[in-house]
Short mmCIF file of C-alpha atoms and ligand atoms in Angstrom, two decimals:
data_model
loop_
_atom_site.label_atom_id
_atom_site.label_comp_id
_atom_site.label_asym_id
_atom_site.label_seq_id
_atom_site.Cartn_x
_atom_site.Cartn_y
_atom_site.Cartn_z
CA UNK A 1 -139.12 59.06 -54.17
CA UNK A 2 -137.61 57.22 -51.18
CA UNK A 3 -134.07 58.40 -50.48
CA UNK A 4 -131.66 56.81 -48.01
CA UNK A 5 -129.02 58.50 -45.86
CA UNK A 6 -125.78 56.89 -44.65
CA UNK A 7 -123.45 58.46 -42.07
CA UNK A 8 -119.91 57.11 -41.58
CA UNK A 9 -117.99 58.27 -38.52
CA UNK A 10 -114.34 57.66 -39.52
CA UNK A 11 -111.15 58.30 -37.59
CA UNK A 12 -110.12 61.26 -39.70
CA UNK A 13 -113.45 62.46 -41.09
CA UNK A 14 -117.20 62.02 -41.00
CA UNK A 15 -118.99 61.40 -44.29
CA UNK A 16 -122.70 61.71 -44.96
CA UNK A 17 -124.44 60.80 -48.21
CA UNK A 18 -127.92 60.65 -49.64
CA UNK A 19 -128.61 58.00 -52.27
CA UNK A 20 -131.47 56.66 -54.35
CA UNK A 21 -132.56 53.06 -53.79
CA UNK A 22 -130.47 51.99 -56.80
CA UNK A 23 -127.33 53.40 -55.13
CA UNK A 24 -127.04 56.61 -57.15
CA UNK A 25 -125.48 59.14 -54.79
CA UNK A 26 -127.18 62.50 -55.08
CA UNK A 27 -125.26 64.32 -52.34
CA UNK A 28 -122.06 63.69 -50.39
CA UNK A 29 -120.48 65.81 -47.69
CA UNK A 30 -117.31 65.31 -45.60
CA UNK A 31 -116.00 67.02 -42.50
CA UNK A 32 -112.41 66.43 -41.37
CA UNK A 33 -111.20 66.47 -37.76
CA UNK A 34 -108.03 65.61 -35.88
CA UNK A 35 -107.06 62.94 -33.39
CA UNK A 36 -105.80 64.40 -30.09
CA UNK A 37 -102.79 62.80 -28.45
CA UNK A 38 -102.40 64.52 -25.05
CA UNK A 39 -99.75 61.97 -23.96
CA UNK A 40 -97.53 59.51 -25.85
CA UNK A 41 -99.64 56.62 -27.14
CA UNK A 42 -102.93 58.33 -26.26
CA UNK A 43 -105.50 58.72 -29.08
CA UNK A 44 -108.65 60.63 -28.26
CA UNK A 45 -111.46 62.59 -29.88
CA UNK A 46 -114.20 64.72 -28.41
CA UNK A 47 -117.55 63.15 -29.39
CA UNK A 48 -119.06 66.66 -29.51
CA UNK A 49 -116.84 67.28 -32.56
CA UNK A 50 -118.36 64.16 -34.17
CA UNK A 51 -121.84 65.51 -33.52
CA UNK A 52 -120.93 68.92 -34.99
CA UNK A 53 -119.54 67.16 -38.08
CA UNK A 54 -122.71 65.08 -38.29
CA UNK A 55 -124.97 68.15 -38.13
CA UNK A 56 -122.84 70.07 -40.65
CA UNK A 57 -122.68 67.25 -43.21
CA UNK A 58 -126.38 66.37 -42.92
CA UNK A 59 -127.32 70.00 -43.51
CA UNK A 60 -124.85 70.24 -46.38
CA UNK A 61 -126.23 67.07 -48.02
CA UNK A 62 -129.82 68.24 -47.70
CA UNK A 63 -128.86 71.57 -49.25
CA UNK A 64 -126.82 70.01 -52.10
CA UNK A 65 -129.48 67.41 -52.96
CA UNK A 66 -132.25 69.99 -53.10
CA UNK A 67 -134.76 67.37 -51.88
CA UNK A 68 -137.35 67.81 -49.17
CA UNK A 69 -136.11 66.07 -46.01
CA UNK A 70 -139.47 64.25 -45.75
CA UNK A 71 -138.34 62.23 -48.75
CA UNK A 72 -135.56 60.55 -46.77
CA UNK A 73 -137.14 57.24 -45.82
CA UNK A 74 -134.43 56.22 -43.39
CA UNK A 75 -130.89 56.83 -42.20
CA UNK A 76 -128.26 54.56 -40.67
CA UNK A 77 -124.82 54.78 -39.09
CA UNK A 78 -121.38 53.31 -39.63
CA UNK A 79 -118.66 54.07 -37.10
CA UNK A 80 -115.03 53.56 -36.13
CA UNK A 81 -115.01 50.48 -33.89
CA UNK A 82 -113.78 49.65 -30.36
CA UNK A 83 -113.68 53.28 -29.11
CA UNK A 84 -114.99 54.17 -25.65
CA UNK A 85 -117.68 56.83 -25.17
CA UNK A 86 -118.89 57.37 -21.60
CA UNK A 87 -121.99 59.14 -20.30
CA UNK A 88 -122.92 59.91 -16.68
CA UNK A 89 -126.38 59.58 -15.16
CA UNK A 90 -127.42 62.89 -16.73
CA UNK A 91 -126.34 61.46 -20.10
CA UNK A 92 -123.49 63.98 -20.27
CA UNK A 93 -120.07 63.04 -21.63
CA UNK A 94 -117.59 62.13 -18.89
CA UNK A 95 -114.35 62.47 -20.88
CA UNK A 96 -113.10 62.47 -24.50
CA UNK A 97 -113.50 59.17 -26.34
CA UNK A 98 -110.54 56.77 -26.13
CA UNK A 99 -110.08 55.51 -29.69
CA UNK A 100 -109.39 52.13 -31.32
CA UNK A 101 -105.77 53.07 -32.04
CA UNK A 102 -104.97 54.19 -28.48
CA UNK A 103 -101.92 52.43 -27.05
CA UNK A 104 -101.93 53.43 -23.35
CA UNK A 105 -103.30 50.20 -21.91
CA UNK A 106 -100.47 47.72 -22.63
CA UNK A 107 -100.10 46.79 -18.93
CA UNK A 108 -103.85 46.35 -18.59
CA UNK A 109 -103.88 43.88 -21.50
CA UNK A 110 -101.37 41.69 -19.65
CA UNK A 111 -103.29 41.94 -16.36
CA UNK A 112 -106.63 41.13 -18.00
CA UNK A 113 -105.17 38.01 -19.65
CA UNK A 114 -104.25 36.87 -16.12
CA UNK A 115 -107.55 37.86 -14.53
CA UNK A 116 -109.85 36.41 -17.19
CA UNK A 117 -107.72 33.42 -18.20
CA UNK A 118 -106.61 32.56 -21.73
CA UNK A 119 -109.10 29.68 -22.06
CA UNK A 120 -112.07 31.85 -21.07
CA UNK A 121 -110.98 34.58 -23.43
CA UNK A 122 -110.68 32.08 -26.26
CA UNK A 123 -114.09 30.60 -25.48
CA UNK A 124 -116.18 33.69 -24.76
CA UNK A 125 -114.55 36.67 -26.45
CA UNK A 126 -112.96 34.64 -29.29
CA UNK A 127 -110.47 37.48 -29.74
CA UNK A 128 -107.09 38.58 -28.47
CA UNK A 129 -107.15 41.46 -25.99
CA UNK A 130 -105.68 44.64 -27.41
CA UNK A 131 -105.07 48.25 -26.45
CA UNK A 132 -107.79 50.61 -27.67
CA UNK A 133 -110.60 48.08 -27.07
CA UNK A 134 -113.30 49.10 -24.59
CA UNK A 135 -112.38 46.41 -22.06
CA UNK A 136 -108.74 47.54 -21.78
CA UNK A 137 -109.54 51.28 -21.91
CA UNK A 138 -112.13 50.84 -19.13
CA UNK A 139 -109.71 48.86 -17.01
CA UNK A 140 -107.08 51.57 -17.52
CA UNK A 141 -109.63 54.17 -16.37
CA UNK A 142 -110.52 52.13 -13.30
CA UNK A 143 -106.87 52.31 -12.25
CA UNK A 144 -105.97 55.80 -13.43
CA UNK A 145 -109.11 57.95 -13.49
CA UNK A 146 -110.97 56.68 -10.45
CA UNK A 147 -113.27 59.69 -10.06
CA UNK A 148 -114.41 59.63 -13.68
CA UNK A 149 -114.73 55.85 -13.66
CA UNK A 150 -117.23 56.07 -10.78
CA UNK A 151 -119.43 58.40 -12.83
CA UNK A 152 -119.95 55.87 -15.65
CA UNK A 153 -123.62 55.15 -16.29
CA UNK A 154 -123.75 54.38 -20.03
CA UNK A 155 -120.99 52.83 -22.15
CA UNK A 156 -121.31 53.46 -25.87
CA UNK A 157 -119.40 52.79 -29.08
CA UNK A 158 -118.64 55.85 -31.24
CA UNK A 159 -121.54 55.68 -33.70
CA UNK A 160 -123.97 54.98 -30.83
CA UNK A 161 -123.25 58.45 -29.49
CA UNK A 162 -124.53 59.98 -32.75
CA UNK A 163 -127.60 57.73 -32.61
CA UNK A 164 -128.18 58.91 -29.04
CA UNK A 165 -127.82 62.61 -29.96
CA UNK A 166 -130.22 62.22 -32.86
CA UNK A 167 -132.92 60.09 -31.20
CA UNK A 168 -132.24 60.05 -27.44
CA UNK A 169 -132.08 56.22 -27.66
CA UNK A 170 -129.24 54.27 -26.02
CA UNK A 171 -128.55 51.16 -28.05
CA UNK A 172 -125.85 49.34 -30.02
CA UNK A 173 -125.59 46.58 -32.61
CA UNK A 174 -123.96 43.10 -32.62
CA UNK A 175 -120.84 44.13 -34.53
CA UNK A 176 -119.93 46.99 -32.21
CA UNK A 177 -120.96 45.01 -29.12
CA UNK A 178 -118.59 42.16 -30.03
CA UNK A 179 -115.82 44.66 -30.83
CA UNK A 180 -115.87 46.00 -27.25
CA UNK A 181 -114.39 42.68 -25.98
CA UNK A 182 -117.04 42.72 -23.26
CA UNK A 183 -119.42 40.54 -25.28
CA UNK A 184 -119.76 36.75 -25.22
CA UNK A 185 -119.84 35.93 -28.92
CA UNK A 186 -121.02 32.35 -28.48
CA UNK A 187 -123.79 33.17 -26.00
CA UNK A 188 -124.73 36.40 -27.78
CA UNK A 189 -124.90 38.56 -24.65
CA UNK A 190 -122.70 40.85 -22.55
CA UNK A 191 -120.08 38.72 -20.79
CA UNK A 192 -120.72 39.26 -17.07
CA UNK A 193 -117.35 37.86 -15.95
CA UNK A 194 -115.46 40.42 -18.06
CA UNK A 195 -117.63 43.25 -16.76
CA UNK A 196 -117.29 42.11 -13.14
CA UNK A 197 -113.57 41.87 -13.60
CA UNK A 198 -113.41 45.59 -14.31
CA UNK A 199 -115.96 46.41 -11.62
CA UNK A 200 -118.98 47.09 -13.83
CA UNK A 201 -122.36 45.45 -14.37
CA UNK A 202 -124.13 44.76 -17.64
CA UNK A 203 -126.65 47.44 -16.65
CA UNK A 204 -124.07 49.93 -17.87
CA UNK A 205 -124.10 48.39 -21.34
CA UNK A 206 -126.48 49.32 -24.15
CA UNK A 207 -129.19 46.94 -25.39
CA UNK A 208 -127.94 45.09 -28.49
CA UNK A 209 -129.94 45.06 -31.75
CA UNK A 210 -129.47 43.97 -35.33
CA UNK A 211 -128.06 46.76 -37.52
CA UNK A 212 -131.26 46.99 -39.57
CA UNK A 213 -133.48 47.70 -36.56
CA UNK A 214 -135.29 51.02 -36.55
CA UNK A 215 -134.91 52.63 -33.14
CA UNK A 216 -137.33 55.47 -33.73
CA UNK A 217 -137.46 59.03 -35.01
CA UNK A 218 -135.34 62.11 -34.45
CA UNK A 219 -135.81 64.23 -31.34
CA UNK A 220 -137.51 67.60 -31.87
CA UNK A 221 -134.35 69.60 -31.08
CA UNK A 222 -132.07 67.33 -33.14
CA UNK A 223 -134.51 67.60 -36.04
CA UNK A 224 -134.26 71.39 -35.91
CA UNK A 225 -130.49 71.27 -35.63
CA UNK A 226 -129.92 68.82 -38.50
CA UNK A 227 -132.93 69.42 -40.73
CA UNK A 228 -133.88 65.70 -40.57
CA UNK A 229 -137.63 65.12 -40.75
CA UNK A 230 -139.64 63.41 -38.02
CA UNK A 231 -140.85 61.03 -40.72
CA UNK A 232 -137.37 59.59 -41.31
CA UNK A 233 -136.75 56.18 -39.73
CA UNK A 234 -133.44 55.99 -37.83
CA UNK A 235 -131.63 52.61 -37.83
CA UNK A 236 -128.79 51.44 -35.60
CA UNK A 237 -126.20 50.62 -38.28
CA UNK A 238 -122.90 48.97 -37.33
CA UNK A 239 -119.15 49.02 -37.04
CA UNK A 240 -117.41 50.55 -40.05
CA UNK A 241 -115.88 47.27 -41.21
CA UNK A 242 -119.26 45.56 -41.42
CA UNK A 243 -120.81 48.59 -43.12
CA UNK A 244 -118.00 49.01 -45.66
CA UNK A 245 -118.28 45.31 -46.49
CA UNK A 246 -122.01 45.69 -47.19
CA UNK A 247 -121.30 48.82 -49.24
CA UNK A 248 -118.97 46.62 -51.30
CA UNK A 249 -121.59 43.90 -51.75
CA UNK A 250 -119.93 41.56 -49.23
CA UNK A 251 -122.87 40.06 -47.39
CA UNK A 252 -121.95 36.36 -47.05
CA UNK A 253 -118.90 34.05 -47.34
CA UNK A 254 -117.19 33.93 -50.74
CA UNK A 255 -116.22 37.59 -51.07
CA UNK A 256 -113.80 39.58 -48.89
CA UNK A 257 -112.50 43.14 -48.63
CA UNK A 258 -109.08 44.65 -48.11
CA UNK A 259 -109.29 48.22 -46.86
CA UNK A 260 -106.88 51.14 -46.76
CA UNK A 261 -108.58 53.77 -44.60
CA UNK A 262 -106.67 55.55 -41.81
CA UNK A 263 -106.11 52.03 -40.54
CA UNK A 264 -106.24 48.91 -42.72
CA UNK A 265 -108.23 45.68 -42.60
CA UNK A 266 -108.79 42.28 -44.13
CA UNK A 267 -112.48 41.35 -43.76
CA UNK A 268 -113.70 37.79 -44.45
CA UNK A 269 -117.33 36.76 -43.70
CA UNK A 270 -117.59 33.26 -42.20
CA UNK A 271 -120.31 30.62 -41.63
CA UNK A 272 -119.54 30.37 -37.93
CA UNK A 273 -117.42 32.29 -35.38
CA UNK A 274 -114.01 30.79 -36.21
CA UNK A 275 -112.22 32.09 -33.11
CA UNK A 276 -108.62 32.91 -32.79
CA UNK A 277 -106.28 30.07 -31.83
CA UNK A 278 -103.13 32.18 -32.13
CA UNK A 279 -104.44 35.35 -30.44
CA UNK A 280 -103.51 37.53 -33.39
CA UNK A 281 -106.69 38.28 -35.38
CA UNK A 282 -110.35 39.04 -34.75
CA UNK A 283 -113.69 37.24 -34.87
CA UNK A 284 -116.64 39.61 -34.57
CA UNK A 285 -120.40 39.49 -35.14
CA UNK A 286 -121.93 40.78 -38.36
CA UNK A 287 -124.89 43.06 -39.01
CA UNK A 288 -127.50 40.43 -38.17
CA UNK A 289 -127.87 37.57 -35.74
CA UNK A 290 -125.90 34.44 -36.69
CA UNK A 291 -123.48 36.26 -38.98
CA UNK A 292 -119.75 36.59 -38.25
CA UNK A 293 -116.50 37.63 -39.85
CA UNK A 294 -112.77 37.13 -39.41
CA UNK A 295 -110.66 40.24 -39.52
CA UNK A 296 -106.99 41.16 -39.62
CA UNK A 297 -106.42 44.78 -38.60
CA UNK A 298 -103.34 46.95 -39.10
CA UNK A 299 -103.16 50.28 -37.30
CA UNK A 300 -101.39 52.63 -39.74
CA UNK A 301 -102.41 52.19 -43.38
CA UNK A 302 -103.60 55.50 -44.87
CA UNK A 303 -102.18 57.09 -41.76
CA UNK A 304 -98.67 56.06 -42.91
CA UNK A 305 -99.06 57.90 -46.20
CA UNK A 306 -100.47 60.90 -44.34
CA UNK A 307 -97.39 60.83 -42.11
CA UNK A 308 -95.07 60.54 -45.15
CA UNK A 309 -96.82 63.57 -46.68
CA UNK A 310 -96.32 65.59 -43.53
CA UNK A 311 -92.60 64.71 -43.46
CA UNK A 312 -92.23 65.85 -47.09
CA UNK A 313 -94.59 68.79 -46.55
CA UNK A 314 -96.80 67.46 -49.36
CA UNK A 315 -100.34 67.30 -48.06
CA UNK A 316 -101.89 66.29 -51.37
CA UNK A 317 -102.43 62.52 -51.68
CA UNK A 318 -102.72 62.72 -55.47
CA UNK A 319 -99.27 64.34 -55.61
CA UNK A 320 -97.84 61.64 -53.32
CA UNK A 321 -99.25 59.01 -55.69
CA UNK A 322 -97.59 60.74 -58.67
CA UNK A 323 -94.28 60.61 -56.79
CA UNK A 324 -94.70 56.91 -56.02
CA UNK A 325 -95.31 56.25 -59.72
CA UNK A 326 -91.87 57.70 -60.49
CA UNK A 327 -90.08 55.15 -58.26
CA UNK A 328 -89.34 51.56 -59.36
CA UNK A 329 -91.20 48.57 -57.92
CA UNK A 330 -89.36 47.65 -54.72
CA UNK A 331 -88.46 51.33 -54.13
CA UNK A 332 -84.79 50.77 -54.93
CA UNK A 333 -84.47 48.11 -52.21
CA UNK A 334 -85.81 50.01 -49.21
CA UNK A 335 -88.47 48.65 -46.85
CA UNK A 336 -90.94 50.55 -44.69
CA UNK A 337 -92.31 48.97 -41.49
CA UNK A 338 -95.68 50.70 -40.91
CA UNK A 339 -95.81 50.33 -37.12
CA UNK A 340 -96.04 54.06 -36.39
CA UNK A 341 -98.37 53.53 -33.46
CA UNK A 342 -97.82 49.85 -32.64
CA UNK A 343 -99.54 47.02 -34.48
CA UNK A 344 -102.46 44.64 -34.13
CA UNK A 345 -102.54 41.73 -36.63
CA UNK A 346 -100.43 39.70 -36.39
CA UNK A 347 -98.10 41.17 -33.77
CA UNK A 348 -100.60 42.55 -31.22
CA UNK A 349 -97.93 44.85 -29.87
CA UNK A 350 -98.63 48.50 -28.94
CA UNK A 351 -94.91 49.07 -28.25
CA UNK A 352 -93.74 48.53 -31.83
CA UNK A 353 -92.52 51.49 -33.82
CA UNK A 354 -92.02 52.09 -37.54
CA UNK A 355 -88.83 51.81 -39.51
CA UNK A 356 -87.19 52.30 -42.89
CA UNK A 357 -84.54 49.76 -43.76
CA UNK A 358 -81.95 49.72 -46.52
CA UNK A 359 -81.47 53.48 -46.97
CA UNK A 360 -78.53 54.35 -49.22
CA UNK A 361 -77.02 57.39 -50.88
CA UNK A 362 -79.27 56.97 -53.94
CA UNK A 363 -82.54 56.77 -51.99
CA UNK A 364 -84.80 59.65 -52.99
CA UNK A 365 -88.15 60.99 -51.84
CA UNK A 366 -90.04 59.12 -54.59
CA UNK A 367 -88.57 55.84 -53.32
CA UNK A 368 -89.57 56.86 -49.80
CA UNK A 369 -93.22 57.47 -50.77
CA UNK A 370 -93.46 54.24 -52.75
CA UNK A 371 -91.86 52.23 -49.94
CA UNK A 372 -94.52 53.55 -47.55
CA UNK A 373 -97.26 52.28 -49.88
CA UNK A 374 -95.43 48.95 -50.27
CA UNK A 375 -94.88 48.58 -46.51
CA UNK A 376 -98.61 49.03 -45.87
CA UNK A 377 -99.36 46.41 -48.55
CA UNK A 378 -96.85 43.96 -47.00
CA UNK A 379 -98.51 44.43 -43.61
CA UNK A 380 -101.93 43.79 -45.17
CA UNK A 381 -100.57 40.62 -46.80
CA UNK A 382 -99.35 39.40 -43.44
CA UNK A 383 -102.79 40.16 -41.98
CA UNK A 384 -104.44 38.32 -44.90
CA UNK A 385 -102.21 35.25 -44.50
CA UNK A 386 -102.95 35.22 -40.75
CA UNK A 387 -106.70 35.10 -41.46
CA UNK A 388 -106.34 32.52 -44.24
CA UNK A 389 -104.60 30.13 -41.84
CA UNK A 390 -108.06 29.44 -40.38
CA UNK A 391 -110.62 30.67 -42.91
CA UNK A 392 -111.04 29.46 -46.51
CA UNK A 393 -109.70 31.83 -49.19
CA UNK A 394 -112.63 33.78 -50.68
CA UNK A 395 -113.03 33.73 -54.46
CA UNK A 396 -113.38 37.50 -54.89
CA UNK A 397 -111.36 40.28 -53.25
CA UNK A 398 -112.61 43.86 -53.22
CA UNK A 399 -110.41 46.83 -52.33
CA UNK A 400 -111.98 49.61 -50.28
CA UNK A 401 -111.24 52.86 -48.41
CA UNK A 402 -109.53 56.13 -49.35
CA UNK A 403 -106.46 54.26 -50.66
CA UNK A 404 -108.49 53.04 -53.66
CA UNK A 405 -108.29 56.59 -55.02
CA UNK A 406 -104.66 55.90 -55.87
CA UNK A 407 -104.11 53.68 -58.96
CA UNK A 408 -100.49 53.07 -58.06
CA UNK A 409 -101.35 51.99 -54.52
CA UNK A 410 -103.96 49.56 -55.88
CA UNK A 411 -101.41 48.16 -58.36
CA UNK A 412 -98.88 47.67 -55.54
CA UNK A 413 -101.54 46.04 -53.34
CA UNK A 414 -102.66 43.62 -56.07
CA UNK A 415 -99.02 42.67 -56.79
CA UNK A 416 -98.16 42.13 -53.12
CA UNK A 417 -101.35 40.24 -52.22
CA UNK A 418 -101.14 38.31 -55.49
CA UNK A 419 -104.88 38.79 -55.99
CA UNK A 420 -106.97 40.56 -58.64
CA UNK A 421 -108.71 43.41 -56.82
CA UNK A 422 -112.19 44.59 -57.69
CA UNK A 423 -113.18 48.14 -56.81
CA UNK A 424 -116.74 49.33 -56.33
CA UNK A 425 -118.08 51.98 -58.72
CA UNK A 426 -119.10 54.17 -55.81
CA UNK A 427 -116.89 55.77 -53.16
CA UNK A 428 -117.56 55.93 -49.45
CA UNK A 429 -118.66 52.33 -49.16
CA UNK A 430 -119.12 52.41 -45.36
CA UNK A 431 -121.68 55.20 -45.68
CA UNK A 432 -123.31 53.31 -48.58
CA UNK A 433 -123.48 50.18 -46.37
CA UNK A 434 -125.12 52.24 -43.62
CA UNK A 435 -127.67 53.54 -46.14
CA UNK A 436 -128.42 49.99 -47.40
CA UNK A 437 -128.90 48.86 -43.79
CA UNK A 438 -131.28 51.76 -43.20
CA UNK A 439 -133.09 50.84 -46.42
CA UNK A 440 -133.78 47.35 -45.04
CA UNK A 441 -134.94 48.91 -41.75
CA UNK A 442 -137.47 51.06 -43.59
CA UNK A 443 -138.68 48.23 -45.85
CA UNK A 444 -137.17 49.76 -49.01
CA UNK A 445 -135.27 46.47 -49.56
CA UNK A 446 -136.49 43.08 -48.36
CA UNK A 447 -133.10 42.16 -46.92
CA UNK A 448 -129.40 43.10 -47.01
CA UNK A 449 -128.70 40.77 -49.92
CA UNK A 450 -131.35 42.48 -52.04
CA UNK A 451 -130.08 45.93 -50.99
CA UNK A 452 -126.49 45.03 -51.95
CA UNK A 453 -127.63 43.60 -55.29
CA UNK A 454 -129.52 46.77 -56.17
CA UNK A 455 -126.82 49.15 -55.04
CA UNK A 456 -123.35 47.67 -55.57
CA UNK A 457 -121.51 47.11 -58.83
CA UNK A 458 -117.79 46.93 -59.53
CA UNK A 459 -115.60 48.70 -62.05
CA UNK A 460 -115.45 46.38 -65.08
CA UNK A 461 -111.72 45.67 -64.91
CA UNK A 462 -110.14 44.47 -61.67
CA UNK A 463 -106.58 45.55 -60.86
CA UNK A 464 -104.66 42.45 -61.95
CA UNK A 465 -101.29 41.54 -60.38
CA UNK A 466 -98.25 41.48 -62.65
CA UNK A 467 -96.37 38.15 -62.76
CA UNK A 468 -92.90 39.70 -62.74
CA UNK A 469 -93.65 42.11 -59.91
CA UNK A 470 -95.25 39.31 -57.85
CA UNK A 471 -91.86 37.54 -57.93
CA UNK A 472 -89.95 40.71 -57.12
CA UNK A 473 -92.21 41.51 -54.16
CA UNK A 474 -92.06 37.92 -52.88
CA UNK A 475 -88.39 38.37 -52.08
CA UNK A 476 -89.03 41.67 -50.30
CA UNK A 477 -92.01 40.24 -48.39
CA UNK A 478 -89.83 37.55 -46.84
CA UNK A 479 -87.40 40.27 -45.68
CA UNK A 480 -90.36 42.33 -44.40
CA UNK A 481 -91.47 39.43 -42.17
CA UNK A 482 -87.95 38.72 -40.96
CA UNK A 483 -87.46 42.42 -40.20
CA UNK A 484 -90.10 42.26 -37.51
CA UNK A 485 -88.35 39.47 -35.61
CA UNK A 486 -84.94 41.03 -36.14
CA UNK A 487 -85.97 44.51 -34.98
CA UNK A 488 -88.75 43.87 -32.45
CA UNK A 489 -86.65 44.42 -29.34
CA UNK A 490 -84.97 47.57 -30.66
CA UNK A 491 -88.28 49.07 -31.79
CA UNK A 492 -89.84 48.39 -28.38
CA UNK A 493 -86.90 50.01 -26.60
CA UNK A 494 -87.14 53.05 -28.87
CA UNK A 495 -90.84 53.32 -28.10
CA UNK A 496 -90.02 53.29 -24.36
CA UNK A 497 -87.51 56.08 -24.87
CA UNK A 498 -90.08 58.07 -26.87
CA UNK A 499 -92.66 57.71 -24.10
CA UNK A 500 -90.14 58.60 -21.39
CA UNK A 501 -88.88 61.69 -23.24
CA UNK A 502 -92.35 62.93 -24.09
CA UNK A 503 -93.49 62.32 -20.52
CA UNK A 504 -90.65 64.44 -19.13
N1 ADP B 601 -105.79 60.30 -53.85
C1 ADP B 601 -105.27 59.48 -52.91
N2 ADP B 601 -104.11 58.86 -53.14
C2 ADP B 601 -103.55 58.05 -52.20
N3 ADP B 601 -104.11 57.83 -50.99
C3 ADP B 601 -105.26 58.43 -50.71
C4 ADP B 601 -105.90 59.30 -51.64
N4 ADP B 601 -107.02 59.76 -51.04
C5 ADP B 601 -107.07 59.20 -49.80
N5 ADP B 601 -106.01 58.41 -49.61
C6 ADP B 601 -105.67 57.60 -48.41
O1 ADP B 601 -106.86 57.26 -47.75
C7 ADP B 601 -106.78 57.60 -46.35
C8 ADP B 601 -108.14 57.99 -45.83
O2 ADP B 601 -109.02 56.94 -46.08
P1 ADP B 601 -110.53 56.98 -45.54
O3 ADP B 601 -111.13 55.68 -45.97
O4 ADP B 601 -111.17 58.22 -45.98
O5 ADP B 601 -110.23 57.01 -43.98
P2 ADP B 601 -111.13 57.14 -42.65
O6 ADP B 601 -112.44 56.47 -42.95
O7 ADP B 601 -110.32 56.45 -41.65
O8 ADP B 601 -111.30 58.59 -42.33
C9 ADP B 601 -105.79 58.75 -46.30
O9 ADP B 601 -105.12 58.80 -45.06
C10 ADP B 601 -104.82 58.42 -47.45
O10 ADP B 601 -103.75 57.66 -47.01
O1 5SP B 602 -110.17 49.41 -35.60
C1 5SP B 602 -110.81 49.14 -36.59
C2 5SP B 602 -111.24 47.77 -36.86
O2 5SP B 602 -110.78 46.86 -35.90
C3 5SP B 602 -111.18 50.17 -37.59
O3 5SP B 602 -112.17 49.72 -38.45
C4 5SP B 602 -111.66 51.38 -36.93
O4 5SP B 602 -113.02 51.15 -36.70
C5 5SP B 602 -111.45 52.67 -37.70
O5 5SP B 602 -111.30 52.59 -39.06
P1 5SP B 602 -110.73 53.82 -39.94
O6 5SP B 602 -111.47 55.05 -39.52
O7 5SP B 602 -109.29 53.89 -39.63
O8 5SP B 602 -110.99 53.41 -41.36
#
């Protein structure tokens, strides 16, 4: 039988799975790791840890499945987007990866807007500039790590590093290329002006392929390390948002996903690159040429619940969900602002900080946990409304990510978005999407649409919003939006104090 392998490099863990062509998962393995924050606002990971996690989970999956590795027709990657991985001319790592949620380059964002010009950015990148994107992280390095900057020979996105370790091939895909903010989305090539502006040439950038393209076979040494056979075809894969969408059967306009992973996203496929007139959401390329999507991204979704758990010293998400179930809808009138590490859509502000408003003598820990889940859902609604200002509302919404494991969180999300939410029957949709992509690359499926049709089905009953709670949340949502405007300046000042104190 032909099996397919999907590998998803997340922010908090790496997941590998082996599935049959009909989507039945026969082995799944996860390896957790931490994000390092050596300075306030810095978010980094050592790519070698990703590779170790990749090796460990591949071996574990092969062992659990009991299959012969020759039977794996192909494998593909999904990866956290925007992050910066740098290799020197010996193809050695230059420094730890700077991640998508890094907030150090606020000044560089402002400078790059000046240097590149708003009109050019609108026309070529079709995205707002933001901290944690490759363009701003590279520009920060140029100013602050001159010696290391000079060593840069290859610039990769996170999943491309795993592809390189496995095959020796340097290459990326359209989705990750566009997410670097160094890529001209209209012209479909690296944007020379942006590269020149930060003192680099497009020779430093990886060749760009469709996600389904097979780049070759595993290297001898990597084969021995992982147990992957030389017969297995290795495909490029794509950014985790594109891969999770495919793993949820979202392959063309009409369907959309709302994701609660470590971060959170609204993902809407579009017929053309819609751009970003208000500089507060994203337009990126899809898995294949001439495919695009609009995206609203919030920085602390699942991460907010993780933080709440650490405050309460409850590190079990299922237990946190039970606690949220015990609190009333609206959490007794308290509101959580989930800006723990700044925010992207719609505020595009790395200097924001979180907040809890309306605390009173009756507020208890159950209210606190529920308000965190509600605050994340309010932020996702604001991201959704931002996208829907310029893209048509899809007919079907699918919830995705680790947050779907919580019934109460899904109920809250459906009520706050005011949308029935479908949930896929399988977990780990980004890894499933990577496996589907690899299946197309190896000829197991004729195309992505066929792969999605064979693999993806939804639980029979969507999570349906409740009419009464929709009304109740509407009132709170208006206060949530106003709270940003009312508190913005104070939150920014607090963030400055936090940086200053931690710097000292
Ligand atoms: N049983 C659960 N109940 C509530 N939330 C959960 C549960 N399991 C996972 N989560 C949420 O999902 C997040 C992880 O999502 P995941 O999609 O695995 O993230 P990533 O891909 O970024 O590593 C956790 O931080 C947590 O907030
Ligand atoms: O930043 C984005 C999208 O813009 C995220 O998709 C990251 O790529 C990481 O996702 P998680 O690991 O937090 O789910």
